[in-house]
mmCIF file of C-alpha atoms in Angstrom:
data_model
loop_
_atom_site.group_PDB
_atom_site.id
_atom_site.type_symbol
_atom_site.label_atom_id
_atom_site.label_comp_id
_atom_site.label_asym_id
_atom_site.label_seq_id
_atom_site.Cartn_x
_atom_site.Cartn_y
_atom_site.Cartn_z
ATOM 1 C CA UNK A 1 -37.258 -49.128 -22.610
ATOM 2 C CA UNK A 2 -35.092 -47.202 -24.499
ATOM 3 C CA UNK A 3 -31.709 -49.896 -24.145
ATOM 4 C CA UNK A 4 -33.753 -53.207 -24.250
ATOM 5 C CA UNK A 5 -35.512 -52.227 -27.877
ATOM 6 C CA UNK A 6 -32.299 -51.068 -29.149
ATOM 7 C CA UNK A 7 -31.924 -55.154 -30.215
ATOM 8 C CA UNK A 8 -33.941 -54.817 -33.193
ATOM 9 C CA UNK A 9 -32.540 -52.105 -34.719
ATOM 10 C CA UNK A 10 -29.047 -52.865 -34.010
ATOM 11 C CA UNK A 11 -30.100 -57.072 -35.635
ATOM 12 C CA UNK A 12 -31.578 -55.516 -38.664
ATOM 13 C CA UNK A 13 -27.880 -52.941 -38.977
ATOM 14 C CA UNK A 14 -26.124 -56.448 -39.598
ATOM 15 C CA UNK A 15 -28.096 -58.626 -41.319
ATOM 16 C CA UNK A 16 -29.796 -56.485 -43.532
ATOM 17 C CA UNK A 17 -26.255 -56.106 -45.984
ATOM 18 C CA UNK A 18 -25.174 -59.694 -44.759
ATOM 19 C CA UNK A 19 -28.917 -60.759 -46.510
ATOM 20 C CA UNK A 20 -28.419 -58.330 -49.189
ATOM 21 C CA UNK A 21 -24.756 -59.752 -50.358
ATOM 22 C CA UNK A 22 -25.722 -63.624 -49.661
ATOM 23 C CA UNK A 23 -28.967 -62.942 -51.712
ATOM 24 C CA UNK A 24 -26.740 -61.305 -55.064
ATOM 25 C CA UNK A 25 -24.076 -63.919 -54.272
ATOM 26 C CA UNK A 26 -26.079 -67.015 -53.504
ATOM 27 C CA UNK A 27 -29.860 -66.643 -54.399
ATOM 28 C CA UNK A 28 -32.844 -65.730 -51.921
ATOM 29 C CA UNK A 29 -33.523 -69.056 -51.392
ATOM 30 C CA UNK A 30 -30.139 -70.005 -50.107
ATOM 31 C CA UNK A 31 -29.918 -66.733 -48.234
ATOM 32 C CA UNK A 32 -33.031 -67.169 -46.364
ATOM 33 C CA UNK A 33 -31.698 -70.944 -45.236
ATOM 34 C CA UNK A 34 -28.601 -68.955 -43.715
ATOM 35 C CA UNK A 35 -30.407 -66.091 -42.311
ATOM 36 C CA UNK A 36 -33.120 -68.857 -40.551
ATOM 37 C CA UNK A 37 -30.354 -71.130 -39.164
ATOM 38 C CA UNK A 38 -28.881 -68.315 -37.775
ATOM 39 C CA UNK A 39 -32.234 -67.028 -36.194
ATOM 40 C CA UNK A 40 -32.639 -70.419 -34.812
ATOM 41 C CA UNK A 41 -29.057 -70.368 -33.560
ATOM 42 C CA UNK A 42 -29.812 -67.054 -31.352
ATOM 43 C CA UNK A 43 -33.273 -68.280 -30.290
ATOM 44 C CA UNK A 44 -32.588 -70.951 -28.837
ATOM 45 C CA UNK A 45 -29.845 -69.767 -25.783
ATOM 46 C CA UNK A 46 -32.958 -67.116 -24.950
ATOM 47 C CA UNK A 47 -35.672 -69.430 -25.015
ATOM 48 C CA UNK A 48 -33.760 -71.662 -22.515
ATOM 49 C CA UNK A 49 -32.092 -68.708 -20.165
ATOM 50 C CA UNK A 50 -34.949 -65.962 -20.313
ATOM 51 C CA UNK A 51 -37.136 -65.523 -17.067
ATOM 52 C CA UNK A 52 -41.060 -65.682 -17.189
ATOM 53 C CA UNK A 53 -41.960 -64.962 -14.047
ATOM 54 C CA UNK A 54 -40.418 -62.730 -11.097
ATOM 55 C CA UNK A 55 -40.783 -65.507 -8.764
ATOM 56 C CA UNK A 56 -37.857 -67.588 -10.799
ATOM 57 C CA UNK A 57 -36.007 -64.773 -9.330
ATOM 58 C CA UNK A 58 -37.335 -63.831 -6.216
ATOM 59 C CA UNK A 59 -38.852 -61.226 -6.794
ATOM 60 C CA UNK A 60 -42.522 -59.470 -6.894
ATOM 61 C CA UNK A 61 -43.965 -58.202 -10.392
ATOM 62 C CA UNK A 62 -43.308 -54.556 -10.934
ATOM 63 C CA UNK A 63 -46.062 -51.768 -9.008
ATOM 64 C CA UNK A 64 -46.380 -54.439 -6.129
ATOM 65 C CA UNK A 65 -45.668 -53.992 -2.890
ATOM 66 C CA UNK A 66 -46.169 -56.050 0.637
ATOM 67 C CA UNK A 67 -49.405 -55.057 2.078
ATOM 68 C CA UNK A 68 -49.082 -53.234 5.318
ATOM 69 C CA UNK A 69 -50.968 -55.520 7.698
ATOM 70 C CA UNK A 70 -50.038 -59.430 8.654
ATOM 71 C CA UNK A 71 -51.795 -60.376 5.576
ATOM 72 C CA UNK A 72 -49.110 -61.815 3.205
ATOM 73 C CA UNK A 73 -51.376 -60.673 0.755
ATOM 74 C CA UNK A 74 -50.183 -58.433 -2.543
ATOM 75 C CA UNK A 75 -51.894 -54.789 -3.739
ATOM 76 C CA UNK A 76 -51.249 -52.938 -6.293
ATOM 77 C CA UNK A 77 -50.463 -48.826 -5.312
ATOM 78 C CA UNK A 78 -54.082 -47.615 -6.460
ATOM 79 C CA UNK A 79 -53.226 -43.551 -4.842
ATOM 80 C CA UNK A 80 -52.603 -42.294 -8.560
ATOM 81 C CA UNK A 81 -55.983 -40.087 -9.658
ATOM 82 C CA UNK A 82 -57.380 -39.914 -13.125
ATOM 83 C CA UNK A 83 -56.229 -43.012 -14.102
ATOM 84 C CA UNK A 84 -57.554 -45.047 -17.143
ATOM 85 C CA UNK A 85 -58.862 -48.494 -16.180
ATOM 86 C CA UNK A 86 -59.828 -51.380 -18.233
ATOM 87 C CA UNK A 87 -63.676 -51.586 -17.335
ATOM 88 C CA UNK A 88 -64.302 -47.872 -18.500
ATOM 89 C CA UNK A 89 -61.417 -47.430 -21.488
ATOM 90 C CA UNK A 90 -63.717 -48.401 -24.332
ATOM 91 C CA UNK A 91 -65.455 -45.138 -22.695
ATOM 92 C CA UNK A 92 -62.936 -42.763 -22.468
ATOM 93 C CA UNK A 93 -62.366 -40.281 -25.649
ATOM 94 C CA UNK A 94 -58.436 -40.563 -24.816
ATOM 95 C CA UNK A 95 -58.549 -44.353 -25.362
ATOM 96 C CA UNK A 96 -59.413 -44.290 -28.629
ATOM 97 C CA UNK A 97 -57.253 -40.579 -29.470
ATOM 98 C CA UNK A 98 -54.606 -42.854 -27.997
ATOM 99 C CA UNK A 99 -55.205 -45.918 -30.275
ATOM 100 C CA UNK A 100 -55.447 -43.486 -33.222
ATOM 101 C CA UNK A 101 -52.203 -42.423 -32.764
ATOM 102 C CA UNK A 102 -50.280 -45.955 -31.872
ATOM 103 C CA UNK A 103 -51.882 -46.975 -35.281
ATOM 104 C CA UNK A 104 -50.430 -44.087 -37.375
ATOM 105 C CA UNK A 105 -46.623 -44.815 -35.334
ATOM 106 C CA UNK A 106 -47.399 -48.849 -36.765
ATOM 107 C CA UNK A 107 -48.900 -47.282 -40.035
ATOM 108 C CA UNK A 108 -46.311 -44.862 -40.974
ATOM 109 C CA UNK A 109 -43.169 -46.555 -39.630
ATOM 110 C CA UNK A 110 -43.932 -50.275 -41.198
ATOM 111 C CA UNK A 111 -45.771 -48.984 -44.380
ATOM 112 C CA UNK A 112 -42.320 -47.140 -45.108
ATOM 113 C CA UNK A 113 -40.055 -49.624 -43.780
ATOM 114 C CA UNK A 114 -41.386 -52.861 -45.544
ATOM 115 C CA UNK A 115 -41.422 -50.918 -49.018
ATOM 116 C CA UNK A 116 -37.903 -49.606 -48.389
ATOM 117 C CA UNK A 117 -35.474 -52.205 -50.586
ATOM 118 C CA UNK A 118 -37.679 -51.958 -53.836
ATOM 119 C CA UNK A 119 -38.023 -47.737 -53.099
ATOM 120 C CA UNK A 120 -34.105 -47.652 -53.576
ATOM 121 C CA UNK A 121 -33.997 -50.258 -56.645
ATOM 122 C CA UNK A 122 -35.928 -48.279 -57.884
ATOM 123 C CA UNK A 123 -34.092 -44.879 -57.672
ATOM 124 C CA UNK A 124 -31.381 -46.789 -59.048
ATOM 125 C CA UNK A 125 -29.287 -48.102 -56.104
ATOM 126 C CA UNK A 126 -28.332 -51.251 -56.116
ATOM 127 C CA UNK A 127 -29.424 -54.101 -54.032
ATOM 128 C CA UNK A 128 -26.378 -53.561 -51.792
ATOM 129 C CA UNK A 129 -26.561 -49.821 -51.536
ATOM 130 C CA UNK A 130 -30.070 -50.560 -50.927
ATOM 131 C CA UNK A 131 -28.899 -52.836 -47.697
ATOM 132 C CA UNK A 132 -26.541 -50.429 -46.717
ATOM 133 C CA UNK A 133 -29.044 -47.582 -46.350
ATOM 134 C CA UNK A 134 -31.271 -49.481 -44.790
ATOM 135 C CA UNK A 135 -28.487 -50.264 -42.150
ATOM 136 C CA UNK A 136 -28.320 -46.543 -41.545
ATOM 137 C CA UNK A 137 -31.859 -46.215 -41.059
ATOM 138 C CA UNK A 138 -31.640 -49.379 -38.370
ATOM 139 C CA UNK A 139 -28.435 -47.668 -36.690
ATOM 140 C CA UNK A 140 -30.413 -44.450 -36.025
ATOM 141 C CA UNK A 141 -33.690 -46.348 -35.262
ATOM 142 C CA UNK A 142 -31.431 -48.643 -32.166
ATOM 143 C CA UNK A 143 -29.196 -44.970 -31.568
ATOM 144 C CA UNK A 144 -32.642 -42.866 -31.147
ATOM 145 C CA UNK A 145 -34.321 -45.615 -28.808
ATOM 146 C CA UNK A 146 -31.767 -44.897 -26.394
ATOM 147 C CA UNK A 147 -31.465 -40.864 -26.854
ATOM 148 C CA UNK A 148 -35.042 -40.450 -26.805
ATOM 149 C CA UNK A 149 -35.600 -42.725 -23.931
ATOM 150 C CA UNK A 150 -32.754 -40.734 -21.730
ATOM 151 C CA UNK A 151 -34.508 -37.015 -23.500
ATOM 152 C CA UNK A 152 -37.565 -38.167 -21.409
ATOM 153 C CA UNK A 153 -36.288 -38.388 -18.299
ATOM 154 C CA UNK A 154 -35.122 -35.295 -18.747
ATOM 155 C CA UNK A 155 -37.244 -33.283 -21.018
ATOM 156 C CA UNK A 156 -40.458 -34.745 -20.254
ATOM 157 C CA UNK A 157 -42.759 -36.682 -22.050
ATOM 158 C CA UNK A 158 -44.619 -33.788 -23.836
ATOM 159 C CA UNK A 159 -41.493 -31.502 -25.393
ATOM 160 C CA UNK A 160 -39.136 -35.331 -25.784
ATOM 161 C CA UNK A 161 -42.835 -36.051 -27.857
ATOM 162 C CA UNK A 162 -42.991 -32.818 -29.949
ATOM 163 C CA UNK A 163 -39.107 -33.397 -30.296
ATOM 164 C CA UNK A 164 -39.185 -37.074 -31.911
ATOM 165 C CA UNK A 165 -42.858 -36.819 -33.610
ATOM 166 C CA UNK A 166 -41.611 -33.721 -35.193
ATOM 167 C CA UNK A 167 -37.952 -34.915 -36.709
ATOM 168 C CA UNK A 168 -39.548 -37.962 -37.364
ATOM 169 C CA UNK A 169 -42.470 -36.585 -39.596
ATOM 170 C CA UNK A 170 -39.613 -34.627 -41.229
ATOM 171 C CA UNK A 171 -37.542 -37.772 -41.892
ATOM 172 C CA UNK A 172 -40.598 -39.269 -43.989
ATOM 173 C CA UNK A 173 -40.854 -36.363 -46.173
ATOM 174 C CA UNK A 174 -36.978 -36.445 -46.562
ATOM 175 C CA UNK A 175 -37.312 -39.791 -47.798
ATOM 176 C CA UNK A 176 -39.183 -38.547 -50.961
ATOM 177 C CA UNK A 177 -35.377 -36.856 -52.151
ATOM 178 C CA UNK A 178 -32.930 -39.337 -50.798
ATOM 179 C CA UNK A 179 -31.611 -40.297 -54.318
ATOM 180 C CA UNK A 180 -30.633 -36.642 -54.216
ATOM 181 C CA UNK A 181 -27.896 -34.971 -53.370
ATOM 182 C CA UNK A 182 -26.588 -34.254 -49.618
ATOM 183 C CA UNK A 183 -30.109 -36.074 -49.064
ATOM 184 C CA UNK A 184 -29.861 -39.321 -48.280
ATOM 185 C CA UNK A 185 -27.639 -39.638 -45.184
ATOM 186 C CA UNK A 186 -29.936 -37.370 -43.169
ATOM 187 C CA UNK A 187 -33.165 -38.952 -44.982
ATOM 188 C CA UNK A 188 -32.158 -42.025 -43.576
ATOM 189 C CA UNK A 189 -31.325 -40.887 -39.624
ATOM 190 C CA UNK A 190 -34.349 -39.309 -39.430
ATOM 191 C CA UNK A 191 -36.498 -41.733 -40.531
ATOM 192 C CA UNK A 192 -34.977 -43.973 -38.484
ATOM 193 C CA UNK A 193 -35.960 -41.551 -35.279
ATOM 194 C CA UNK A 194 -39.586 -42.173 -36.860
ATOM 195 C CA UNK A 195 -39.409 -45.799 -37.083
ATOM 196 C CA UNK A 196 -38.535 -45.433 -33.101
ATOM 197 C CA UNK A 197 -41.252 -43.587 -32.012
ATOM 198 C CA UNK A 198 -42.998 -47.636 -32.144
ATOM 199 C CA UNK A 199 -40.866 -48.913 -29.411
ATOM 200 C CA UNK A 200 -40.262 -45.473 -27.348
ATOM 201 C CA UNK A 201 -42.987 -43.463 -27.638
ATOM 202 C CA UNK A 202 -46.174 -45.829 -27.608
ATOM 203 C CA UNK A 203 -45.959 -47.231 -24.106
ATOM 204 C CA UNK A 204 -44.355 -43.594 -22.790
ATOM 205 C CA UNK A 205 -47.507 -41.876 -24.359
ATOM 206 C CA UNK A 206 -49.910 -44.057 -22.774
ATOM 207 C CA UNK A 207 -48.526 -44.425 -19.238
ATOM 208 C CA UNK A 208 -48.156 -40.691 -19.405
ATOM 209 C CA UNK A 209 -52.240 -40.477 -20.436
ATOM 210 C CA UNK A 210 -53.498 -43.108 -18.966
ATOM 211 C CA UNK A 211 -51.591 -43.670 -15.744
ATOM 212 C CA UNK A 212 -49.610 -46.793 -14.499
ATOM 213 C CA UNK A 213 -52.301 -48.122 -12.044
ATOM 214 C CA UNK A 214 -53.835 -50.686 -15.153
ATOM 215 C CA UNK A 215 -51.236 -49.557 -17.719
ATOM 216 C CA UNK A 216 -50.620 -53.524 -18.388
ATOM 217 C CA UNK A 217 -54.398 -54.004 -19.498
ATOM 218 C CA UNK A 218 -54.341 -50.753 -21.117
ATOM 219 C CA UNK A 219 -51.821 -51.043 -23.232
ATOM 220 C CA UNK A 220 -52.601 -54.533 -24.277
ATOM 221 C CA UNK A 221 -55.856 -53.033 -25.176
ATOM 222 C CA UNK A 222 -53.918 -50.377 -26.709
ATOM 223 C CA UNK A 223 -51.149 -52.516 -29.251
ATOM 224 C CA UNK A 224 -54.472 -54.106 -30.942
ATOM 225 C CA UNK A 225 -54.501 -50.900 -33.153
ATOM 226 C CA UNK A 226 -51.044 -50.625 -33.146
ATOM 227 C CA UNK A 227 -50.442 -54.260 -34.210
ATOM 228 C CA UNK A 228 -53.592 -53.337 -36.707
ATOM 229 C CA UNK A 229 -51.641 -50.607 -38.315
ATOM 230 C CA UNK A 230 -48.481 -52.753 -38.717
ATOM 231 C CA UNK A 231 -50.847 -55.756 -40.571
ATOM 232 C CA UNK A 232 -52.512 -53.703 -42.999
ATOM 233 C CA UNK A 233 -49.768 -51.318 -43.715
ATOM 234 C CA UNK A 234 -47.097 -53.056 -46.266
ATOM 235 C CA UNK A 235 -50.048 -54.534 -48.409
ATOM 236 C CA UNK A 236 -51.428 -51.082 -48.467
ATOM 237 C CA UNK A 237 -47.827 -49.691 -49.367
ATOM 238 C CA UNK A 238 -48.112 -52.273 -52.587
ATOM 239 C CA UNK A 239 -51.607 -51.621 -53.141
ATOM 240 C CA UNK A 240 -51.085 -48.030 -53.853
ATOM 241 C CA UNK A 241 -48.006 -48.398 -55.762
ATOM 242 C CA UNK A 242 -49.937 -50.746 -58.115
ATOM 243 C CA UNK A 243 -52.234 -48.379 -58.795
ATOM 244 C CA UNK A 244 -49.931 -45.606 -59.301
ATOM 245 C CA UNK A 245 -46.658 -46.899 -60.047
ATOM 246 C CA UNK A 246 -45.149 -45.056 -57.480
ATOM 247 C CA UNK A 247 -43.948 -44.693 -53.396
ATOM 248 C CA UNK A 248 -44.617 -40.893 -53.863
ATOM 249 C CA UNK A 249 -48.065 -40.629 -52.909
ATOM 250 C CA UNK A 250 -48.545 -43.184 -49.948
ATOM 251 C CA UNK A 251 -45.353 -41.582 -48.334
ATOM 252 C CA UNK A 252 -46.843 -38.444 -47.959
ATOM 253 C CA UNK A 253 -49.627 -39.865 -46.641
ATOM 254 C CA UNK A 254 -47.723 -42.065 -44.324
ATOM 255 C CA UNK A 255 -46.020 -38.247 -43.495
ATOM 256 C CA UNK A 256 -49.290 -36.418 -42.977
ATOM 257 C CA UNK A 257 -50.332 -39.640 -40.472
ATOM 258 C CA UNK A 258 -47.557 -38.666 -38.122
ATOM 259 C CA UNK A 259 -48.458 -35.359 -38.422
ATOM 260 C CA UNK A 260 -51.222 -35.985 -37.018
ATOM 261 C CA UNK A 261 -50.387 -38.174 -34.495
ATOM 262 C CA UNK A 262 -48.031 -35.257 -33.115
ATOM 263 C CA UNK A 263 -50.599 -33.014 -33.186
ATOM 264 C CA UNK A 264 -52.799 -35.347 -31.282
ATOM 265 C CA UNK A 265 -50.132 -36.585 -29.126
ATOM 266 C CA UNK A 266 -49.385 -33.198 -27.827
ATOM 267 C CA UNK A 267 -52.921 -32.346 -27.231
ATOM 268 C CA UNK A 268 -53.192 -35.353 -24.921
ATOM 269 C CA UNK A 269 -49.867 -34.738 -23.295
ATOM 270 C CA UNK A 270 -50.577 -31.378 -22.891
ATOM 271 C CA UNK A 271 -53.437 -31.667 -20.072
ATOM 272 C CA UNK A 272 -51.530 -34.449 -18.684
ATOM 273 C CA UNK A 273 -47.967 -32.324 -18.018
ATOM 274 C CA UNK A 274 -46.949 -31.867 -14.881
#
C-alpha cells in the first residue's frame, strides 16, 4: 500500500512548482491547458495497459483459494473470528468509531491541504515559494507512505498508529508558525506524514479492526465518510476564513480532529493487538 500511493504525492512534488511558474509566467488559464494535456497524456497509456480483472492475468482475486473437494468452485478463507461483516456493520459501535476517524484523516488532511497556496500568500511567500513548500509537503507525504507502510510490518499496527497519528497531529499545529524561523522545513514534513495517514493508515486501521474476511465491503462502506470528510472540508476551510479572516482557527481544529482520531484509533487498536 505503502509504494503504490506514493504516485500522488510524488505527481503533486512536480507539478505543483511547474503549475506555480506557468501560472506567474503564462496565466491560470493557459497553465491549466498545459497541466490538462499533460494529465490526458499520462492517462491514456494506463487506461489502455491497466488490468481489471485477475482473470486477464490468470489469476484468482486476492483471499481466494481452490476449494478442497472436486468442486471447481471458489471460497473465501472464513476461519478468522470476530470479524466485521457487511449485514451487521451498521450495528457494530466500531463501525461507526471507525468511520469517525477515516472522516477526521479526510477532514484534517484535505481541509489543510486545499487552503495551503493562499495560507502562504498570505504570510507573505510568494506564489513560487508557495509551490515549492507545497512540494516539500508532497515529498514527505509519497516518502512517509512508504516508511510508515514498512514501520507496520514491523512495529505493528497499534505503536506504527500512535507513531504517525501523533507526528502528524504535531505537523498541523506546526503549520500555524511556518513563516517563522527554523519552522517551516519541519512544518512542512510533518504535515506531510499527516496528509499520509489517508492512504496508509485508513485501510491498515480497518483490516486491523474489522478483519479481512469482508474487508472489501467494509471498507467501501467505510470511504463514504472518508470521501464525506474530503467533500465538505475545503468549503469549510473558506467558510471559516470568511468569517474570521484567518487559517488560525480552523487549523487547530483540523489539529484537535486528529487528536482525536489517535486517541480513538488507539483505543480500537488496542483490543485488537496481538
Amino acid at each position: 500500500m505503502g509504494f503504490v500511493t506514493t504516485g500522488s504525492g510524488v505527481g503533486s512534488a512536480i507539478f505543483n512548482p511547474v503549475g506555480s511558474a506557468l501560472t506567474v509566467a503564462y496565466g491560470f488559464q493557459f497553465s491549466m491547458r498545459i497541466l490538462g494535456l499533460m494529465a490526458l497524456l499520462c492517462m491514456l497509456p494506463i487506461a489502455i495497459l491497466f488490468k481489471y480483472e485477475p482473470s486477464e492475468m490468470g489469476l484468482q482475486p486476492y483471499g481466494k483459494s481452490n476449494a478442497t473437494d472436486n468442486s471447481s468452485e471458489t471460497q473465501i478463507d472464513i476461519s478468522e473470528e470476530n470479524c466485521m461483516l457487511k449485514e451487521t456493520a451498521l450495528r457494530d459501535a466500531r463501525f461507526w468509531i471507525l468511520s469517525i476517524i477515516l472522516f477526521f484523516f479526510a477532514f484534517g488532511a484535505i481541509g489543510i491541504y486545499s487552503q495551503m497556496a493562499p495560507y502562504l500568500t498570505g504570510l507573505g511567500y510568494s506564489a513560487v515559494q508557495a509551490g515549492s513548500i507545497i512540494s516539500i509537503i508532497s515529498i514527505s507525504m509519497a516518502s512517509a507512505k512508504i516508511l510508515f507502510g514498512w514501520l507496520n510490518d514491523k512495529l505493528g499496527s497499534f505503536r506504527n498508529y500512535i507513531t504517525i497519528l501523533s507526528l502528524g497531529t504535531i505537523g498541523i499545529f506546526l503549520l500555524l508558525f511556518i513563516n517563522k524561523p527554523g519552522f517551516m522545513l519541519p512544518a512542512a514534513i510533518l504535515f506531510g506524514v499527516a496528509f499520509a495517514t489517508t492512504n496508509v493508515m485508513a485501510p491498515i486501521i480497518t483490516v486491523s479492526v474489522a478483519g479481512s474476511r469482508d474487508f472489501t465491503n467494509i471498507f467501501g462502506m467505510l470511504s463514504v465518510a472518508m470521501n464525506l470528510g474530503a467533500m465538505v472540508a475545503g468549503p469549510f476551510s473558506g467558510l471559516i476564513f470568511d468569517i474570521t479572516g484567518s487559517y488560525r482557527g480552523v487549523f487547530i481544529m483540523y489539529g484537535c480532529s486528529y487528536a482525536v482520531a489517535l486517541i480513538l484509533g488507539a483505543m480500537l487498536l488496542r483490543k485488537h493487538r496481538k
